[in-house]
PDB file of C-alpha atoms in Angstrom:
ATOM      1  CA  MET A  27     -52.995  66.808 -99.400  1.00 35.00           C
ATOM      2  CA  LEU A  28     -54.668  65.760 -95.539  1.00 40.00           C
ATOM      3  CA  PHE A  29     -51.420  67.865 -94.308  1.00 38.00           C
ATOM      4  CA  THR A  30     -51.194  70.386 -95.926  1.00 36.00           C
ATOM      5  CA  MET A  31     -55.013  71.474 -95.557  1.00 35.00           C
ATOM      6  CA  LEU A  32     -54.407  70.566 -91.779  1.00 37.00           C
ATOM      7  CA  GLY A  33     -51.358  72.543 -91.836  1.00 37.00           C
ATOM      8  CA  LEU A  34     -53.471  76.140 -93.869  1.00 30.00           C
ATOM      9  CA  MET A  35     -56.217  75.307 -91.291  1.00 36.00           C
ATOM     10  CA  ILE A  36     -54.580  75.788 -88.538  1.00 35.00           C
ATOM     11  CA  GLY A  37     -52.385  78.497 -89.606  1.00 35.00           C
ATOM     12  CA  ALA A  38     -48.927  76.309 -89.460  1.00 35.00           C
ATOM     13  CA  GLY A  39     -45.675  78.418 -90.284  1.00 34.00           C
ATOM     14  CA  PRO A  40     -42.843  76.648 -91.768  1.00 34.00           C
ATOM     15  CA  ALA A  41     -42.201  73.142 -90.371  1.00 35.00           C
ATOM     16  CA  GLN A  42     -40.331  72.476 -88.020  1.00 39.00           C
ATOM     17  CA  ALA A  43     -40.437  69.201 -85.509  1.00 42.00           C
ATOM     18  CA  ALA A  44     -43.202  69.361 -83.411  1.00 47.00           C
ATOM     19  CA  ALA A  45     -42.315  68.829 -79.226  1.00 52.00           C
ATOM     20  CA  PRO A  46     -44.538  66.743 -77.639  1.00 53.00           C
ATOM     21  CA  SER A  47     -47.975  67.971 -76.301  1.00 56.00           C
ATOM     22  CA  PRO A  48     -48.351  66.872 -72.617  1.00 62.00           C
ATOM     23  CA  VAL A  49     -50.770  66.124 -70.513  1.00 61.00           C
ATOM     24  CA  GLY A  50     -53.871  68.530 -69.875  1.00 60.00           C
ATOM     25  CA  LYS A  51     -53.509  70.800 -73.056  1.00 58.00           C
ATOM     26  CA  THR A  52     -56.592  72.202 -73.839  1.00 64.00           C
ATOM     27  CA  THR A  53     -56.349  74.064 -77.153  1.00 66.00           C
ATOM     28  CA  THR A  54     -59.750  75.934 -78.732  1.00 66.00           C
ATOM     29  CA  ILE A  55     -60.637  77.817 -81.826  1.00 67.00           C
ATOM     30  CA  VAL A  56     -64.349  79.479 -83.113  1.00 72.00           C
ATOM     31  CA  ALA A  57     -64.652  79.771 -86.276  1.00 75.00           C
ATOM     32  CA  PRO A  58     -68.366  81.689 -88.383  1.00 75.00           C
ATOM     33  CA  LEU A  59     -71.096  80.097 -89.592  1.00 75.00           C
ATOM     34  CA  SER A  60     -72.084  81.849 -92.723  1.00 72.00           C
ATOM     35  CA  LEU A  61     -75.326  81.296 -95.904  1.00 69.00           C
ATOM     36  CA  PRO A  62     -73.058  80.462 -98.669  1.00 66.00           C
ATOM     37  CA  GLY A  63     -73.476  84.046-101.260  1.00 61.00           C
ATOM     38  CA  LYS A  64     -75.048  86.355 -98.391  1.00 54.00           C
ATOM     39  CA  GLY A  65     -72.079  87.489 -96.423  1.00 52.00           C
ATOM     40  CA  GLY A  66     -70.345  86.909 -93.521  1.00 47.00           C
ATOM     41  CA  PRO A  67     -68.016  87.921 -91.328  1.00 44.00           C
ATOM     42  CA  THR A  68     -67.386  91.894 -91.681  1.00 42.00           C
ATOM     43  CA  THR A  69     -63.460  91.146 -89.739  1.00 42.00           C
ATOM     44  CA  ASN A  70     -61.043  88.747 -89.891  1.00 46.00           C
ATOM     45  CA  ALA A  71     -61.158  89.268 -85.551  1.00 52.00           C
ATOM     46  CA  THR A  72     -65.476  88.145 -86.138  1.00 56.00           C
ATOM     47  CA  VAL A  73     -66.026  84.465 -84.784  1.00 73.00           C
ATOM     48  CA  THR A  74     -69.741  84.950 -85.690  1.00 79.00           C
ATOM     49  CA  GLY A  75     -70.959  84.681 -89.149  1.00 84.00           C
ATOM     50  CA  ASN A  76     -74.363  85.491 -90.309  1.00 86.00           C
ATOM     51  CA  CYS A  77     -76.069  82.090 -89.657  1.00 89.00           C
ATOM     52  CA  GLY A  78     -73.337  81.522 -85.958  1.00 90.00           C
ATOM     53  CA  SER A  79     -69.699  79.757 -85.391  1.00 90.00           C
ATOM     54  CA  ILE A  80     -68.782  76.842 -85.136  1.00 92.00           C
ATOM     55  CA  HIS A  81     -66.021  74.909 -82.502  1.00 91.00           C
ATOM     56  CA  LEU A  82     -63.423  72.731 -82.220  1.00 92.00           C
ATOM     57  CA  GLU A  83     -61.431  72.511 -78.739  1.00 90.00           C
ATOM     58  CA  LEU A  84     -59.107  69.250 -78.161  1.00 90.00           C
ATOM     59  CA  GLU A  85     -57.552  68.166 -74.901  1.00 89.00           C
ATOM     60  CA  LEU A  86     -54.541  65.590 -74.562  1.00 87.00           C
ATOM     61  CA  VAL A  87     -55.817  63.817 -71.312  1.00 87.00           C
ATOM     62  CA  SER A  88     -52.875  60.598 -71.045  1.00 80.00           C
ATOM     63  CA  PRO A  89     -49.545  60.549 -72.363  1.00 65.00           C
ATOM     64  CA  GLY A  90     -50.263  58.337 -75.554  1.00 64.00           C
ATOM     65  CA  ILE A  91     -53.047  57.245 -75.137  1.00 81.00           C
ATOM     66  CA  ASP A  92     -56.737  59.859 -75.416  1.00 89.00           C
ATOM     67  CA  MET A  93     -56.844  62.535 -76.636  1.00 91.00           C
ATOM     68  CA  ARG A  94     -60.790  64.467 -76.537  1.00 92.00           C
ATOM     69  CA  ILE A  95     -62.303  66.030 -79.076  1.00 94.00           C
ATOM     70  CA  THR A  96     -64.516  68.427 -77.942  1.00 94.00           C
ATOM     71  CA  PHE A  97     -67.205  69.957 -80.825  1.00 95.00           C
ATOM     72  CA  GLY A  98     -70.607  71.918 -82.060  1.00 94.00           C
ATOM     73  CA  TYR A  99     -71.718  74.227 -82.761  1.00 94.00           C
ATOM     74  CA  LYS A 100     -73.936  78.508 -82.417  1.00 92.00           C
ATOM     75  CA  SER A 101     -77.417  79.084 -84.544  1.00 93.00           C
ATOM     76  CA  ILE A 102     -78.019  82.665 -84.634  1.00 91.00           C
ATOM     77  CA  LEU A 103     -81.086  82.107 -86.982  1.00 91.00           C
ATOM     78  CA  GLY A 104     -83.071  79.717 -84.641  1.00 93.00           C
ATOM     79  CA  PRO A 105     -82.963  75.597 -83.537  1.00 95.00           C
ATOM     80  CA  VAL A 106     -80.990  73.737 -87.160  1.00 95.00           C
ATOM     81  CA  ARG A 107     -83.670  71.166 -88.391  1.00 95.00           C
ATOM     82  CA  SER A 108     -80.838  68.252 -89.247  1.00 96.00           C
ATOM     83  CA  HIS A 109     -76.938  69.147 -89.027  1.00 96.00           C
ATOM     84  CA  ASN A 110     -74.155  66.835 -90.589  1.00 97.00           C
ATOM     85  CA  LEU A 111     -70.275  67.602 -88.760  1.00 96.00           C
ATOM     86  CA  GLN A 112     -67.546  65.494 -89.992  1.00 96.00           C
ATOM     87  CA  GLY A 113     -63.878  65.453 -88.837  1.00 97.00           C
ATOM     88  CA  VAL A 114     -60.007  64.034 -89.018  1.00 96.00           C
ATOM     89  CA  TYR A 115     -57.685  64.212 -86.793  1.00 95.00           C
ATOM     90  CA  VAL A 116     -53.890  63.505 -87.247  1.00 93.00           C
ATOM     91  CA  ASN A 117     -50.711  62.251 -84.981  1.00 91.00           C
ATOM     92  CA  ALA A 118     -48.237  63.622 -87.054  1.00 87.00           C
ATOM     93  CA  PRO A 119     -45.297  62.198 -85.772  1.00 87.00           C
ATOM     94  CA  THR A 120     -46.905  58.844 -85.858  1.00 87.00           C
ATOM     95  CA  PHE A 121     -49.801  58.834 -88.445  1.00 89.00           C
ATOM     96  CA  THR A 122     -52.143  58.084 -86.506  1.00 91.00           C
ATOM     97  CA  ALA A 123     -55.945  58.701 -88.235  1.00 94.00           C
ATOM     98  CA  GLY A 124     -59.320  58.601 -87.674  1.00 96.00           C
ATOM     99  CA  LEU A 125     -62.322  59.765 -87.810  1.00 97.00           C
ATOM    100  CA  PHE A 126     -65.226  61.908 -85.272  1.00 97.00           C
ATOM    101  CA  GLY A 127     -68.609  63.148 -85.532  1.00 97.00           C
ATOM    102  CA  ASP A 128     -71.956  63.528 -85.397  1.00 97.00           C
ATOM    103  CA  VAL A 129     -74.770  63.875 -87.669  1.00 97.00           C
ATOM    104  CA  GLY A 130     -78.235  64.121 -86.495  1.00 95.00           C
ATOM    105  CA  PHE A 131     -82.106  66.090 -86.290  1.00 96.00           C
ATOM    106  CA  PRO A 132     -82.047  68.340 -83.319  1.00 93.00           C
ATOM    107  CA  ASN A 133     -84.387  71.219 -82.881  1.00 94.00           C
ATOM    108  CA  LEU A 134     -81.464  72.814 -80.941  1.00 95.00           C
ATOM    109  CA  ALA A 135     -79.640  76.404 -81.915  1.00 95.00           C
ATOM    110  CA  GLU A 136     -76.612  75.365 -80.195  1.00 95.00           C
ATOM    111  CA  PHE A 137     -74.999  71.246 -79.940  1.00 96.00           C
ATOM    112  CA  GLU A 138     -72.169  70.157 -78.373  1.00 95.00           C
ATOM    113  CA  THR A 139     -70.885  66.618 -77.746  1.00 96.00           C
ATOM    114  CA  SER A 140     -67.107  64.459 -78.414  1.00 95.00           C
ATOM    115  CA  ASP A 141     -64.946  62.352 -78.667  1.00 95.00           C
ATOM    116  CA  LEU A 142     -62.046  60.643 -76.944  1.00 94.00           C
ATOM    117  CA  VAL A 143     -59.363  59.109 -79.530  1.00 93.00           C
ATOM    118  CA  THR A 144     -55.996  56.965 -79.792  1.00 91.00           C
ATOM    119  CA  ILE A 145     -53.548  58.948 -80.773  1.00 89.00           C
ATOM    120  CA  GLY A 146     -50.285  57.392 -79.675  1.00 84.00           C
ATOM    121  CA  ASN A 147     -47.403  58.846 -78.065  1.00 84.00           C
ATOM    122  CA  PRO A 148     -45.815  61.803 -79.183  1.00 84.00           C
ATOM    123  CA  VAL A 149     -48.520  64.239 -79.451  1.00 83.00           C
ATOM    124  CA  ALA A 150     -48.393  66.381 -81.832  1.00 87.00           C
ATOM    125  CA  ALA A 151     -52.791  66.572 -83.451  1.00 89.00           C
ATOM    126  CA  THR A 152     -53.944  68.400 -85.423  1.00 91.00           C
ATOM    127  CA  ALA A 153     -57.962  67.654 -86.144  1.00 93.00           C
ATOM    128  CA  THR A 154     -60.442  70.356 -89.364  1.00 94.00           C
ATOM    129  CA  LEU A 155     -64.016  70.010 -88.443  1.00 94.00           C
ATOM    130  CA  THR A 156     -66.860  70.917 -91.583  1.00 94.00           C
ATOM    131  CA  VAL A 157     -70.557  71.207 -89.990  1.00 94.00           C
ATOM    132  CA  GLN A 158     -73.245  71.587 -92.471  1.00 94.00           C
ATOM    133  CA  VAL A 159     -76.050  72.447 -91.175  1.00 94.00           C
ATOM    134  CA  LEU A 160     -80.105  72.986 -92.188  1.00 94.00           C
ATOM    135  CA  THR A 161     -81.527  75.766 -90.508  1.00 91.00           C
ATOM    136  CA  PRO A 162     -84.743  77.643 -90.535  1.00 90.00           C
ATOM    137  CA  ALA A 163     -83.123  80.592 -92.656  1.00 88.00           C
ATOM    138  CA  GLY A 164     -81.083  77.513 -94.926  1.00 90.00           C
ATOM    139  CA  ARG A 165     -78.385  75.769 -95.229  1.00 92.00           C
ATOM    140  CA  CYS A 166     -74.698  77.064 -93.479  1.00 92.00           C
ATOM    141  CA  PHE A 167     -72.306  75.498 -93.913  1.00 91.00           C
ATOM    142  CA  GLY A 168     -68.844  76.290 -92.066  1.00 91.00           C
ATOM    143  CA  VAL A 169     -64.678  75.147 -91.345  1.00 91.00           C
ATOM    144  CA  VAL A 170     -62.189  75.275 -88.636  1.00 90.00           C
ATOM    145  CA  GLY A 171     -59.196  73.742 -87.647  1.00 89.00           C
ATOM    146  CA  ASP A 172     -56.778  73.132 -84.376  1.00 88.00           C
ATOM    147  CA  GLY A 173     -53.351  71.817 -82.519  1.00 88.00           C
ATOM    148  CA  LEU A 174     -51.957  70.642 -80.162  1.00 83.00           C
ATOM    149  CA  LEU A 175     -48.525  71.565 -81.629  1.00 70.00           C
ATOM    150  CA  GLY A 176     -45.865  71.391 -78.720  1.00 57.00           C
TER     151      GLY A 176
END
């Protein structure tokens, strides 16, 4: 189920053996952050929802050792009163998995943080991030997925 969800989030095609990622490889994806039931992005190319956007970046720092996960959001509805960012990463070849995230009361419109995680070698890692924030206009939600796949 988790692998299926991660595959859908990053738009994976048919199952294939992924080549290990080189050191320094970085991928970044941005997704909408939206108020539920109030409309959202207007086209598939739009990455800002009616609350703003969220982002997730994966970077292989060293072979077989560390991956940096950078994540956050940008609110267009003013300062965020509280946030709950929950993520999971999986390295498919080694079945290494773990959690990352942040909970806080930043009172800022923009927030970013990062975690350094040990993932093992070879590296074909994917991650998803679920974001919930409380803005002056209400609760906003978003989900984003990214991958370091060969």
